[in-house]
PDB file of C-alpha atoms and ligand atoms in Angstrom:
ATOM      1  CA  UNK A   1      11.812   7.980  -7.771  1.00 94.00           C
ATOM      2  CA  UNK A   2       9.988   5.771  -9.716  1.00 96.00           C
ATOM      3  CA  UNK A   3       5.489   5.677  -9.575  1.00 97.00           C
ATOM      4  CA  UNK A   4       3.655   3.055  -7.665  1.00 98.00           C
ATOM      5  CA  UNK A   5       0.849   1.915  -8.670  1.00 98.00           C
ATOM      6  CA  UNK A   6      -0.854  -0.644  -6.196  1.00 98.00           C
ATOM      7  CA  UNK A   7      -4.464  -2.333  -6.837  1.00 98.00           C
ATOM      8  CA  UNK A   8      -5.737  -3.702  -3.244  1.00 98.00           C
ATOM      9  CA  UNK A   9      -8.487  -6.412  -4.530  1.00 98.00           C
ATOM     10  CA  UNK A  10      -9.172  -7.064  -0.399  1.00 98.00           C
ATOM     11  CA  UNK A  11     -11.705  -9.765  -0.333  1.00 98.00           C
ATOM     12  CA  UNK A  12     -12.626 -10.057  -3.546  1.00 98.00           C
ATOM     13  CA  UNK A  13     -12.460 -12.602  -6.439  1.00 98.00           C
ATOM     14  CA  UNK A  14     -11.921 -16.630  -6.149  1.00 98.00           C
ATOM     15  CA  UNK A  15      -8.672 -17.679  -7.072  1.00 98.00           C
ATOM     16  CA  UNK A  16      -9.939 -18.467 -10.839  1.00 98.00           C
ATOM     17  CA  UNK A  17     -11.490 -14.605 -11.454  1.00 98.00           C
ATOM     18  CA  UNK A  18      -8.289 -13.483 -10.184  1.00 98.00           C
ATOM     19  CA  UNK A  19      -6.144 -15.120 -12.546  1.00 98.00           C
ATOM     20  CA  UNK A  20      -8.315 -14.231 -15.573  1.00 98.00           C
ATOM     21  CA  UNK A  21      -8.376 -11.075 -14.182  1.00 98.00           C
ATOM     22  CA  UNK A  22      -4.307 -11.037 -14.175  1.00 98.00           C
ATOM     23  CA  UNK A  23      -4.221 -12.596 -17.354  1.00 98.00           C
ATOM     24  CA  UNK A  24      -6.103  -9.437 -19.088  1.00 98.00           C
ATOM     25  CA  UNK A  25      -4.349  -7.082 -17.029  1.00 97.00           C
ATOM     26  CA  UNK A  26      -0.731  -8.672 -17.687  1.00 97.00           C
ATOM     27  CA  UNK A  27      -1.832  -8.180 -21.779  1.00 96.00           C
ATOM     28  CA  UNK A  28      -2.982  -5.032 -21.701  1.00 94.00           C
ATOM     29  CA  UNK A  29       0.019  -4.017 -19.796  1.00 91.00           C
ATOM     30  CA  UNK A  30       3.602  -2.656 -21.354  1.00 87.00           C
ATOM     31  CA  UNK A  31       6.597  -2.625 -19.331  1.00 83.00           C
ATOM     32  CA  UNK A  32       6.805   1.010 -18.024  1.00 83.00           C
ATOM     33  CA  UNK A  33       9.880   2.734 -17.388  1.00 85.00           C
ATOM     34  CA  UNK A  34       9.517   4.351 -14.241  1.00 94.00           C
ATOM     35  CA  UNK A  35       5.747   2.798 -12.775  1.00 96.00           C
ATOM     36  CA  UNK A  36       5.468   0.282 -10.774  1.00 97.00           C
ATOM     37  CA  UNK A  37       2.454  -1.962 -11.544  1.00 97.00           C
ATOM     38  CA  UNK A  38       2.208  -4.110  -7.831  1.00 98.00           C
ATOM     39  CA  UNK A  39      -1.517  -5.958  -7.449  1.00 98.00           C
ATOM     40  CA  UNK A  40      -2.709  -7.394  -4.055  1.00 98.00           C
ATOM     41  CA  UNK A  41      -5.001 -10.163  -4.428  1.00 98.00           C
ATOM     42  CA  UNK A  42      -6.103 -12.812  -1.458  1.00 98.00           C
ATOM     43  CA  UNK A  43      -3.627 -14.770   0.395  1.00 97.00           C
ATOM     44  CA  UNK A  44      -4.836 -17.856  -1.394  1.00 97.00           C
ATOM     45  CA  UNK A  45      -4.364 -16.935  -4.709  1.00 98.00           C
ATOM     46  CA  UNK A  46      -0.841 -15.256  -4.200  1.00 98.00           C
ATOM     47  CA  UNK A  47       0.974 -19.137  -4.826  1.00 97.00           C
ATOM     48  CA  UNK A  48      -1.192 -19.526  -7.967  1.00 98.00           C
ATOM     49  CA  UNK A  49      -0.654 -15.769  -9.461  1.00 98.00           C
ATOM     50  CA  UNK A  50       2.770 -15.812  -8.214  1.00 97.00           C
ATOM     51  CA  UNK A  51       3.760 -18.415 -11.280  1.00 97.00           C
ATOM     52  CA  UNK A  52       1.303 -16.352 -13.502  1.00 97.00           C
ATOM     53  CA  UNK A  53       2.699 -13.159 -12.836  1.00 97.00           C
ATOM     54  CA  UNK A  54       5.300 -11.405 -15.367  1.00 95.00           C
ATOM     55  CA  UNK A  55       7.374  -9.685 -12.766  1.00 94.00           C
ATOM     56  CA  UNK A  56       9.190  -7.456 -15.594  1.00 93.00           C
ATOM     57  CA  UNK A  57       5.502  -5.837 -15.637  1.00 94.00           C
ATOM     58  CA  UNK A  58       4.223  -5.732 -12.476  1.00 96.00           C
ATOM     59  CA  UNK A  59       4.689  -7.063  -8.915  1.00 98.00           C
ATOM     60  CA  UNK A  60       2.528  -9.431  -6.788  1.00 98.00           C
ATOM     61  CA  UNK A  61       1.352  -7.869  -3.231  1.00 98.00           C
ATOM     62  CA  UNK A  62       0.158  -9.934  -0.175  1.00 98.00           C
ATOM     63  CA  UNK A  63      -2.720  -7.951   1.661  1.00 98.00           C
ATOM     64  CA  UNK A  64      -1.652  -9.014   5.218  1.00 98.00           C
ATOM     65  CA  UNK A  65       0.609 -12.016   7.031  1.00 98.00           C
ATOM     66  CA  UNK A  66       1.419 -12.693  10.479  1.00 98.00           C
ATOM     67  CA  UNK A  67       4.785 -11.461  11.884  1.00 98.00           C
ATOM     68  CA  UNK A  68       5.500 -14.545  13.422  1.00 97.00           C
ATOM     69  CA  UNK A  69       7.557 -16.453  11.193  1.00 97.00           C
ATOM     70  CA  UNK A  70       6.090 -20.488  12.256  1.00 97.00           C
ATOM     71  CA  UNK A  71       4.928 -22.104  15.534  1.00 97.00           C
ATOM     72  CA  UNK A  72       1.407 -22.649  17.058  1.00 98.00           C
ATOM     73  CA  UNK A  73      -0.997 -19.168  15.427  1.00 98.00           C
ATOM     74  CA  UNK A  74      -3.697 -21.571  14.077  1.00 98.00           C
ATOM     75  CA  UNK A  75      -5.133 -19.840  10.834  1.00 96.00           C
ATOM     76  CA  UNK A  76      -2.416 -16.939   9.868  1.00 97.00           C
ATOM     77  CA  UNK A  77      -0.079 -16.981   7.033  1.00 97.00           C
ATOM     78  CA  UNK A  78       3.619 -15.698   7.694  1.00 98.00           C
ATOM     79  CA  UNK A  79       6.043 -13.235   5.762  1.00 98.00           C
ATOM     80  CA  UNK A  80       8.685 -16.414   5.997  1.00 98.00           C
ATOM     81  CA  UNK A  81       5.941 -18.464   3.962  1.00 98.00           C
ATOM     82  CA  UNK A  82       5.649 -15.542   1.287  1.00 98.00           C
ATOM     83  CA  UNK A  83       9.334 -14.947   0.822  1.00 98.00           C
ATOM     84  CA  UNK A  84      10.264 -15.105  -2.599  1.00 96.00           C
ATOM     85  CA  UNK A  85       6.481 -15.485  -3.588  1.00 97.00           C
ATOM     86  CA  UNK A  86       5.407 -11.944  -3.160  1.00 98.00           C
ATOM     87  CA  UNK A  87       7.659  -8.389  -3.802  1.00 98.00           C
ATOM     88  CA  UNK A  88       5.101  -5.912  -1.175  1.00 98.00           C
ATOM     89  CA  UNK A  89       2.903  -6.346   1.854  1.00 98.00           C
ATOM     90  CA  UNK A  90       0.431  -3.777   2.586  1.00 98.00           C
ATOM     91  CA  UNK A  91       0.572  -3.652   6.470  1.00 98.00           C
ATOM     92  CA  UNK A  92      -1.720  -1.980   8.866  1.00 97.00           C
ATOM     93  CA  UNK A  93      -4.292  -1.449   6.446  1.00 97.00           C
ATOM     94  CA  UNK A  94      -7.656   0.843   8.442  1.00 96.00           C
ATOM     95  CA  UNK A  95      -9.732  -2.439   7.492  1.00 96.00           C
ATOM     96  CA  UNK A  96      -7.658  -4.032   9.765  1.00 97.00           C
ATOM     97  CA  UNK A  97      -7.077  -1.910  12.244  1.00 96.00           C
ATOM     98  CA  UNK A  98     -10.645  -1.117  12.894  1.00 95.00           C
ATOM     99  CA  UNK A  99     -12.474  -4.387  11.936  1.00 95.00           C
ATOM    100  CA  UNK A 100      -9.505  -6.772  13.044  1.00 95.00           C
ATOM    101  CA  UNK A 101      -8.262  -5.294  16.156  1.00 95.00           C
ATOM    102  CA  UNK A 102      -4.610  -4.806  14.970  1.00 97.00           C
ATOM    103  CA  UNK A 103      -2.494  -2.059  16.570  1.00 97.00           C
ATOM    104  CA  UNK A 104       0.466  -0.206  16.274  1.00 97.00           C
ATOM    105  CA  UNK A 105       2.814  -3.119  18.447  1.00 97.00           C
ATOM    106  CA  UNK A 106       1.576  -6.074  15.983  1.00 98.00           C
ATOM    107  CA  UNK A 107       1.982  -3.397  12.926  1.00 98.00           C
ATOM    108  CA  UNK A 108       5.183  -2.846  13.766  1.00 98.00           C
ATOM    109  CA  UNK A 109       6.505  -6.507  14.161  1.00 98.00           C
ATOM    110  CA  UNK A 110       5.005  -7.031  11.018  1.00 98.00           C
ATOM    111  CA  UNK A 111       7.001  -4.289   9.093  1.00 98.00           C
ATOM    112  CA  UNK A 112      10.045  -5.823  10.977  1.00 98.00           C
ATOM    113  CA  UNK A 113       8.800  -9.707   9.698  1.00 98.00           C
ATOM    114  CA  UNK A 114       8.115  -8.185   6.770  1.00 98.00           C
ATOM    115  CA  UNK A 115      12.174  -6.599   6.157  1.00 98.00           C
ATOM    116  CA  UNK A 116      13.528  -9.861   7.532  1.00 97.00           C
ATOM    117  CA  UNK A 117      11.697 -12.071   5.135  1.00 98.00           C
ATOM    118  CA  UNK A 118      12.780  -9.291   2.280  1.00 98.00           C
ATOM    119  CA  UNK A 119       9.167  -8.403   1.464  1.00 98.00           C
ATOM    120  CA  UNK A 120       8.687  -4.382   1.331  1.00 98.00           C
ATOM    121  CA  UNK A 121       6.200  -3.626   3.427  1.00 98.00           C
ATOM    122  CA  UNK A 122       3.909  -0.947   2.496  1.00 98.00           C
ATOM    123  CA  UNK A 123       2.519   0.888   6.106  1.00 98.00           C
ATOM    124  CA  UNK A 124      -0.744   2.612   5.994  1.00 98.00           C
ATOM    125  CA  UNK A 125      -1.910   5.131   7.908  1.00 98.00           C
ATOM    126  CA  UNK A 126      -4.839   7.802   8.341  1.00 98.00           C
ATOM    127  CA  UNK A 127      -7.170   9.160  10.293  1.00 97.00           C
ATOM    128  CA  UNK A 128     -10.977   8.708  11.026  1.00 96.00           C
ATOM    129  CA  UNK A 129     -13.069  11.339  10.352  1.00 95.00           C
ATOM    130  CA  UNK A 130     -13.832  12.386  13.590  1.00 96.00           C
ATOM    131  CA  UNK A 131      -9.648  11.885  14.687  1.00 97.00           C
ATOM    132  CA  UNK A 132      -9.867  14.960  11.631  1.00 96.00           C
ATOM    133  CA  UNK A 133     -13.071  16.576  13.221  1.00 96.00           C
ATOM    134  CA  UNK A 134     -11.403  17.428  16.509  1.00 97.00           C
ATOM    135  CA  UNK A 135      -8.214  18.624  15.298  1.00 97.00           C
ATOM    136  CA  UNK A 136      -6.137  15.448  15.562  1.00 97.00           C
ATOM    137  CA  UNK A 137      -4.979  14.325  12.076  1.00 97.00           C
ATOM    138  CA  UNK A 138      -1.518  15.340  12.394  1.00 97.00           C
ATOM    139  CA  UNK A 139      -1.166  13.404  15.974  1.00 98.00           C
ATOM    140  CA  UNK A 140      -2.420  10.568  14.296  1.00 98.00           C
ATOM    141  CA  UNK A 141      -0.016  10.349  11.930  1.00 98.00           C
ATOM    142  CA  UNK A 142       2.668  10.886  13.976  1.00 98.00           C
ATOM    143  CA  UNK A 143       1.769   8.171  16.595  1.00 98.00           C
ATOM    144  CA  UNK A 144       0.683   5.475  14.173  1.00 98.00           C
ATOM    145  CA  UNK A 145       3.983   6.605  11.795  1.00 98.00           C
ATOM    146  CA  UNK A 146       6.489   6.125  15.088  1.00 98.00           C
ATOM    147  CA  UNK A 147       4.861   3.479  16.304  1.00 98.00           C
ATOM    148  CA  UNK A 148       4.138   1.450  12.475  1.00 98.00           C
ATOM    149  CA  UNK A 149       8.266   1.883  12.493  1.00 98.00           C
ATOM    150  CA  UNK A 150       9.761   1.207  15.998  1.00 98.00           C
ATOM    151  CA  UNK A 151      11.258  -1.596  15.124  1.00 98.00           C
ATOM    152  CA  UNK A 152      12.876  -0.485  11.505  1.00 98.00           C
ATOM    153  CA  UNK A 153      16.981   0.256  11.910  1.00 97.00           C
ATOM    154  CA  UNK A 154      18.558   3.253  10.127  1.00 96.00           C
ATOM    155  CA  UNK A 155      19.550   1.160   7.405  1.00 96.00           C
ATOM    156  CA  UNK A 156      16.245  -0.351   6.798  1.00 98.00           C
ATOM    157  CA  UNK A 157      14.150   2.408   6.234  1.00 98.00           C
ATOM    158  CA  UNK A 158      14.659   2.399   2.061  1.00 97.00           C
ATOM    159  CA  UNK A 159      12.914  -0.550   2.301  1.00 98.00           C
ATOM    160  CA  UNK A 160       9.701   0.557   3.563  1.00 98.00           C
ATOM    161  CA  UNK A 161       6.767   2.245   1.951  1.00 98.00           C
ATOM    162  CA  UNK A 162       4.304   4.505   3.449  1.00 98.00           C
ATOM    163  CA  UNK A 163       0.536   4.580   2.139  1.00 98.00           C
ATOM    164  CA  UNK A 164      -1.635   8.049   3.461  1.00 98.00           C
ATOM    165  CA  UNK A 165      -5.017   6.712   3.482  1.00 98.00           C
ATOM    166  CA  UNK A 166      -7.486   8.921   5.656  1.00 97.00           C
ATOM    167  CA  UNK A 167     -10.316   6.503   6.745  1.00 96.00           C
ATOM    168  CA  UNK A 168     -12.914   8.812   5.607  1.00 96.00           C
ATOM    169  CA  UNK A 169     -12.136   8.868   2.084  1.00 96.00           C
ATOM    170  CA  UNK A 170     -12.086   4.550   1.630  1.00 94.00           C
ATOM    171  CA  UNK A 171     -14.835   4.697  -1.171  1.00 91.00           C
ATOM    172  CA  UNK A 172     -16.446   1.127   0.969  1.00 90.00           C
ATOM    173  CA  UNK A 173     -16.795   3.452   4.406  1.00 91.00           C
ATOM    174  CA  UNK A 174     -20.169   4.827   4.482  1.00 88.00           C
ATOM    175  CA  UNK A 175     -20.269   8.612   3.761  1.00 90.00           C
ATOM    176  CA  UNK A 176     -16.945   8.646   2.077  1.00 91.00           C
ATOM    177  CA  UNK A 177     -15.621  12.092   0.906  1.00 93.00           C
ATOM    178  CA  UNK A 178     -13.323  12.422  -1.899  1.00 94.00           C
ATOM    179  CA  UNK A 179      -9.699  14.084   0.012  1.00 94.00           C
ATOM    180  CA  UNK A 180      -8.553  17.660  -1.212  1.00 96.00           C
ATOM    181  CA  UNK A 181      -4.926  17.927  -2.573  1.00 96.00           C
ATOM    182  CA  UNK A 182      -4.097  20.306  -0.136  1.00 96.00           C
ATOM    183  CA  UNK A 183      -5.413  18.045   2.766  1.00 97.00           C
ATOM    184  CA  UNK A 184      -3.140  15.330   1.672  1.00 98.00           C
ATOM    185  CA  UNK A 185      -0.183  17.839   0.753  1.00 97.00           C
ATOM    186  CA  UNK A 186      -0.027  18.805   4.310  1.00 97.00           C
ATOM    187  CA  UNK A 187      -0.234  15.117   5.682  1.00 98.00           C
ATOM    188  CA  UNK A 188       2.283  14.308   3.471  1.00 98.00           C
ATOM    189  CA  UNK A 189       4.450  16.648   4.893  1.00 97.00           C
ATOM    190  CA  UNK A 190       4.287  15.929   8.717  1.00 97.00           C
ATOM    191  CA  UNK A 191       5.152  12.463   7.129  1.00 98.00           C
ATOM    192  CA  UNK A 192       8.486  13.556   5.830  1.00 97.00           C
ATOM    193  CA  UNK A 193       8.628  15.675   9.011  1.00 97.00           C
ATOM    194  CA  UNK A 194       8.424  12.666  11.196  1.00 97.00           C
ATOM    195  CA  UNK A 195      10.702  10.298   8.709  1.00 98.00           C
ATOM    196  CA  UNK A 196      13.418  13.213   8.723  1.00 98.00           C
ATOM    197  CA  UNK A 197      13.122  13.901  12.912  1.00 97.00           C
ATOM    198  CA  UNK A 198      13.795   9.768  12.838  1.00 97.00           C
ATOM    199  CA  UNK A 199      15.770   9.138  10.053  1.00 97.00           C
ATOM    200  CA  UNK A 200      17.363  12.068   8.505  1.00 97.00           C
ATOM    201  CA  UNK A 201      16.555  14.266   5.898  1.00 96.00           C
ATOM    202  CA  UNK A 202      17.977  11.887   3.506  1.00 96.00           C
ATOM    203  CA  UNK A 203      16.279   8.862   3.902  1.00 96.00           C
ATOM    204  CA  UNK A 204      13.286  10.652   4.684  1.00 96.00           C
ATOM    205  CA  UNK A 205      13.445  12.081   1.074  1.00 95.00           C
ATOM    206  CA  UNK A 206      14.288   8.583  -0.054  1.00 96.00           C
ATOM    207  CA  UNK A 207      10.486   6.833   1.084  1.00 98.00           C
ATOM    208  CA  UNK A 208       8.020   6.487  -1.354  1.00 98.00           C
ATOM    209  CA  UNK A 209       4.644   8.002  -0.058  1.00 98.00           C
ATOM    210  CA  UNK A 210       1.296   6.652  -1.792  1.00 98.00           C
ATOM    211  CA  UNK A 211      -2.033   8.149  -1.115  1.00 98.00           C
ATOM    212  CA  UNK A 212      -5.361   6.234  -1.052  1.00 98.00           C
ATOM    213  CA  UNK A 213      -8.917   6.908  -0.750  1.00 97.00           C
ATOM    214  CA  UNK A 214     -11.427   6.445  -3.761  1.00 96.00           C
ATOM    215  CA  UNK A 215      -8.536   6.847  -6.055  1.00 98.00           C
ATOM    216  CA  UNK A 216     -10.498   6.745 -10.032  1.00 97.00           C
ATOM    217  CA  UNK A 217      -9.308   7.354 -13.083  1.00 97.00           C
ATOM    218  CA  UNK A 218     -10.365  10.749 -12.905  1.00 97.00           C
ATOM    219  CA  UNK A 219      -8.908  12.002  -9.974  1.00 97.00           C
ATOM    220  CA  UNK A 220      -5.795   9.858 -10.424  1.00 98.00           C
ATOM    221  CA  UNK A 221      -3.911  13.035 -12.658  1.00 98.00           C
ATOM    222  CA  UNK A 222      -4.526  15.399  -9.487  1.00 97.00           C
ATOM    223  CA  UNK A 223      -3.676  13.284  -6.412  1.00 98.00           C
ATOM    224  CA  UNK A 224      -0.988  12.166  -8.591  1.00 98.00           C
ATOM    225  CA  UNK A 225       0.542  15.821  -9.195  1.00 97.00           C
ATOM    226  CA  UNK A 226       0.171  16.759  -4.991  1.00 97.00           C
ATOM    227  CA  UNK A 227       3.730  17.463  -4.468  1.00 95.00           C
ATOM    228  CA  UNK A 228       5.522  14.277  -2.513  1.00 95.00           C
ATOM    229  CA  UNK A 229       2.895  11.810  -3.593  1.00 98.00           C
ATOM    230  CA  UNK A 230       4.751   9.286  -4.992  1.00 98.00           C
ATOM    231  CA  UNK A 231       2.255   6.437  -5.821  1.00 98.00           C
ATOM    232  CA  UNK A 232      -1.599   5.392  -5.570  1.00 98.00           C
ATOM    233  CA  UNK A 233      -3.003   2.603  -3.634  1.00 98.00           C
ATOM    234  CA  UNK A 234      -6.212   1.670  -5.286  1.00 98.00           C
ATOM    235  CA  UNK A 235      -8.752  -0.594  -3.744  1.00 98.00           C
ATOM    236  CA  UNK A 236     -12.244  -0.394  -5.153  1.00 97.00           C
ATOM    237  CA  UNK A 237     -11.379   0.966  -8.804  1.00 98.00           C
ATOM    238  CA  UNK A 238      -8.344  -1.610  -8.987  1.00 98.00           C
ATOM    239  CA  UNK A 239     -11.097  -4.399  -9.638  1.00 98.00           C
ATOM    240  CA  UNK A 240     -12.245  -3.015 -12.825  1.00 98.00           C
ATOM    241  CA  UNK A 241     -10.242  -3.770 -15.690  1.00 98.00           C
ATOM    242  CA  UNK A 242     -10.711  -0.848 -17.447  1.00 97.00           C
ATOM    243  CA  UNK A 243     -10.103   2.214 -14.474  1.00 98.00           C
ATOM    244  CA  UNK A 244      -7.110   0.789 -13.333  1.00 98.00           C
ATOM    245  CA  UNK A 245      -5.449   0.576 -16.869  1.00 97.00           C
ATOM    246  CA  UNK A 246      -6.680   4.024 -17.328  1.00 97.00           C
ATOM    247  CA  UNK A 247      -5.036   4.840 -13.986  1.00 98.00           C
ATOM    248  CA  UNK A 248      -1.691   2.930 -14.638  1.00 97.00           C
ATOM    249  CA  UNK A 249      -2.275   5.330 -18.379  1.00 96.00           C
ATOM    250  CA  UNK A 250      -2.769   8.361 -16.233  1.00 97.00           C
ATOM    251  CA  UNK A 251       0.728   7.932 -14.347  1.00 97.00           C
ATOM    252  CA  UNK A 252       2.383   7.596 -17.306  1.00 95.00           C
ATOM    253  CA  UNK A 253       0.972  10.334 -18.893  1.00 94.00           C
ATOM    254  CA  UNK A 254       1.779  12.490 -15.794  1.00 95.00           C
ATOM    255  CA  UNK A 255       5.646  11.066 -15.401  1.00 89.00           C
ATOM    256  CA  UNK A 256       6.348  12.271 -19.120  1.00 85.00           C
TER     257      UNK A 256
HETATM  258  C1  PEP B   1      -8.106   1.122   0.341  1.00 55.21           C
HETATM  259  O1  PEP B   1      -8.934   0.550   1.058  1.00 55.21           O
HETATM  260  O2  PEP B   1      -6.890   0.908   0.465  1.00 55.21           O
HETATM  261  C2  PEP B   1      -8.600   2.039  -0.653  1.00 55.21           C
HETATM  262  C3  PEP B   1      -7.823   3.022  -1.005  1.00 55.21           C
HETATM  263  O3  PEP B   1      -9.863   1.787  -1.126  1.00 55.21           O
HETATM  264  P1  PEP B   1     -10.670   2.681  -2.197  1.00 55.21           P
HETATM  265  O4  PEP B   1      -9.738   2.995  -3.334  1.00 55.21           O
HETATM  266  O5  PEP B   1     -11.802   1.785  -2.617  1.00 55.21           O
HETATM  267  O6  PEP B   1     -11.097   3.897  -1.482  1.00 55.21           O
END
């Protein structure tokens, strides 16, 4: 299975910084066999970036969209309108679950927008810290996993991607601790547990599973190595030039 890499810029850079931004990364960047180089700037600079981008080197990623694909949702932005702009989707991001009000019903008509307007949607999920306090990490995973994928068919389940991102370890929540590879080696697990009780043992095998939370360049090598990690999704340190080339270096380095 091949690396993902994912840089989340969330609400960050005008359109203009983000295409200079692009423009540095896209030269400092080779065409890796085996990573997958995705970035996820604002909705309004995915048209602009989307001619920019060199898709042999890396992918363009649309932060949210509506599942909806037209009609009267004043203000939101569709997966039908990003078809064929944008590869990924992050989707049900803890930003928006907790700050936005989205739960796991809309998440999971956005995965299925998201498949039907041939975007891969990457789901996140976590828990808070006090979910993990009293004991309740691995419910949360399984209810948020279940319901983030009620509405994804047998056959569509190689086109999803799951992102473990424990809401206590986002770098921009206040008190943020840095997650232990064993902590995310056993979420990752009830994650293949739950894929495999739906979907077979297979397919299960067959998902890519990221892990986020104040992902640098030098932790990158050990979350990286936590056995069924499969990719990185980057927010803070994926706006600085420098870390996330060294953590795009870093995957390399570890898939040799
Ligand atoms: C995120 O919000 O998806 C994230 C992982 O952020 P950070 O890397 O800044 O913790």
């Amino acid at each position: 299975m091949k690396t993902y890499i994912v840089g989340n810029w969330k609400l960050n850079f005008t359109v203009g910084e983000a295409s200079i931004y692009l423009h540095k990364l896209l030269r400092k960047t080779s065409n890796y066999r085996g990573i997958e180089v995705v970035v996820a700037p604002s909705a309004i600079a995915l048209q602009p970036l989307s001619l920019q981008i060199d898709r042999h080197k890396m992918k363009l990623c649309a932060q949210n969209a509506f599942y909806r694909d037209y009609g009267a949702f004043t203000g939101e932005v569709s997966f039908s309108q990003l078809r064929g702009l944008v590869d990924y989707a992050i989707v049900g991001h803890s930003e928006r679950r907790y700050i936005l009000g989205e739960n796991d019903k809309m998440i999971a008509k956005k995965i299925a927008a998201a498949i039907r307007n041939k975007i891969r949607p990457i789901l996140c999920i976590g828990e808070t810290e006090s979910e993990r306090a009293f004991g309740e990490t691995a419910d949360v995973i399984r209810d948020q996993l279940t319901g983030g994928l009620s509405e994804v068919a047998d056959d569509d389940i190689d086109k999803v991607m799951i992102a473990y991102e424990p809401v206590w370890a986002i770098s921009s929540v206040k008190g943020a601790k840095l997650a232990g590879p064993d902590e995310i080696a056993e979420a990752v697990k009830i994650i293949r547990e739950v894929l495999t009780n739906i979907y077979g043992a297979e397919s299960a095998k067959a998902v890519p599973v990221l892990f986020g939370g104040s992902v640098s360049s030098s932790n990158a090598g050990a979350y990286l190595t936590v056995p069924g990690v499969n990719g990185l999704l980057i927010g803070g340190a994926s706006l600085i030039l420098s870390e996330f080339t060294d953590i795009i270096e870093v995957a390399k380095r570890v898939k040799e």
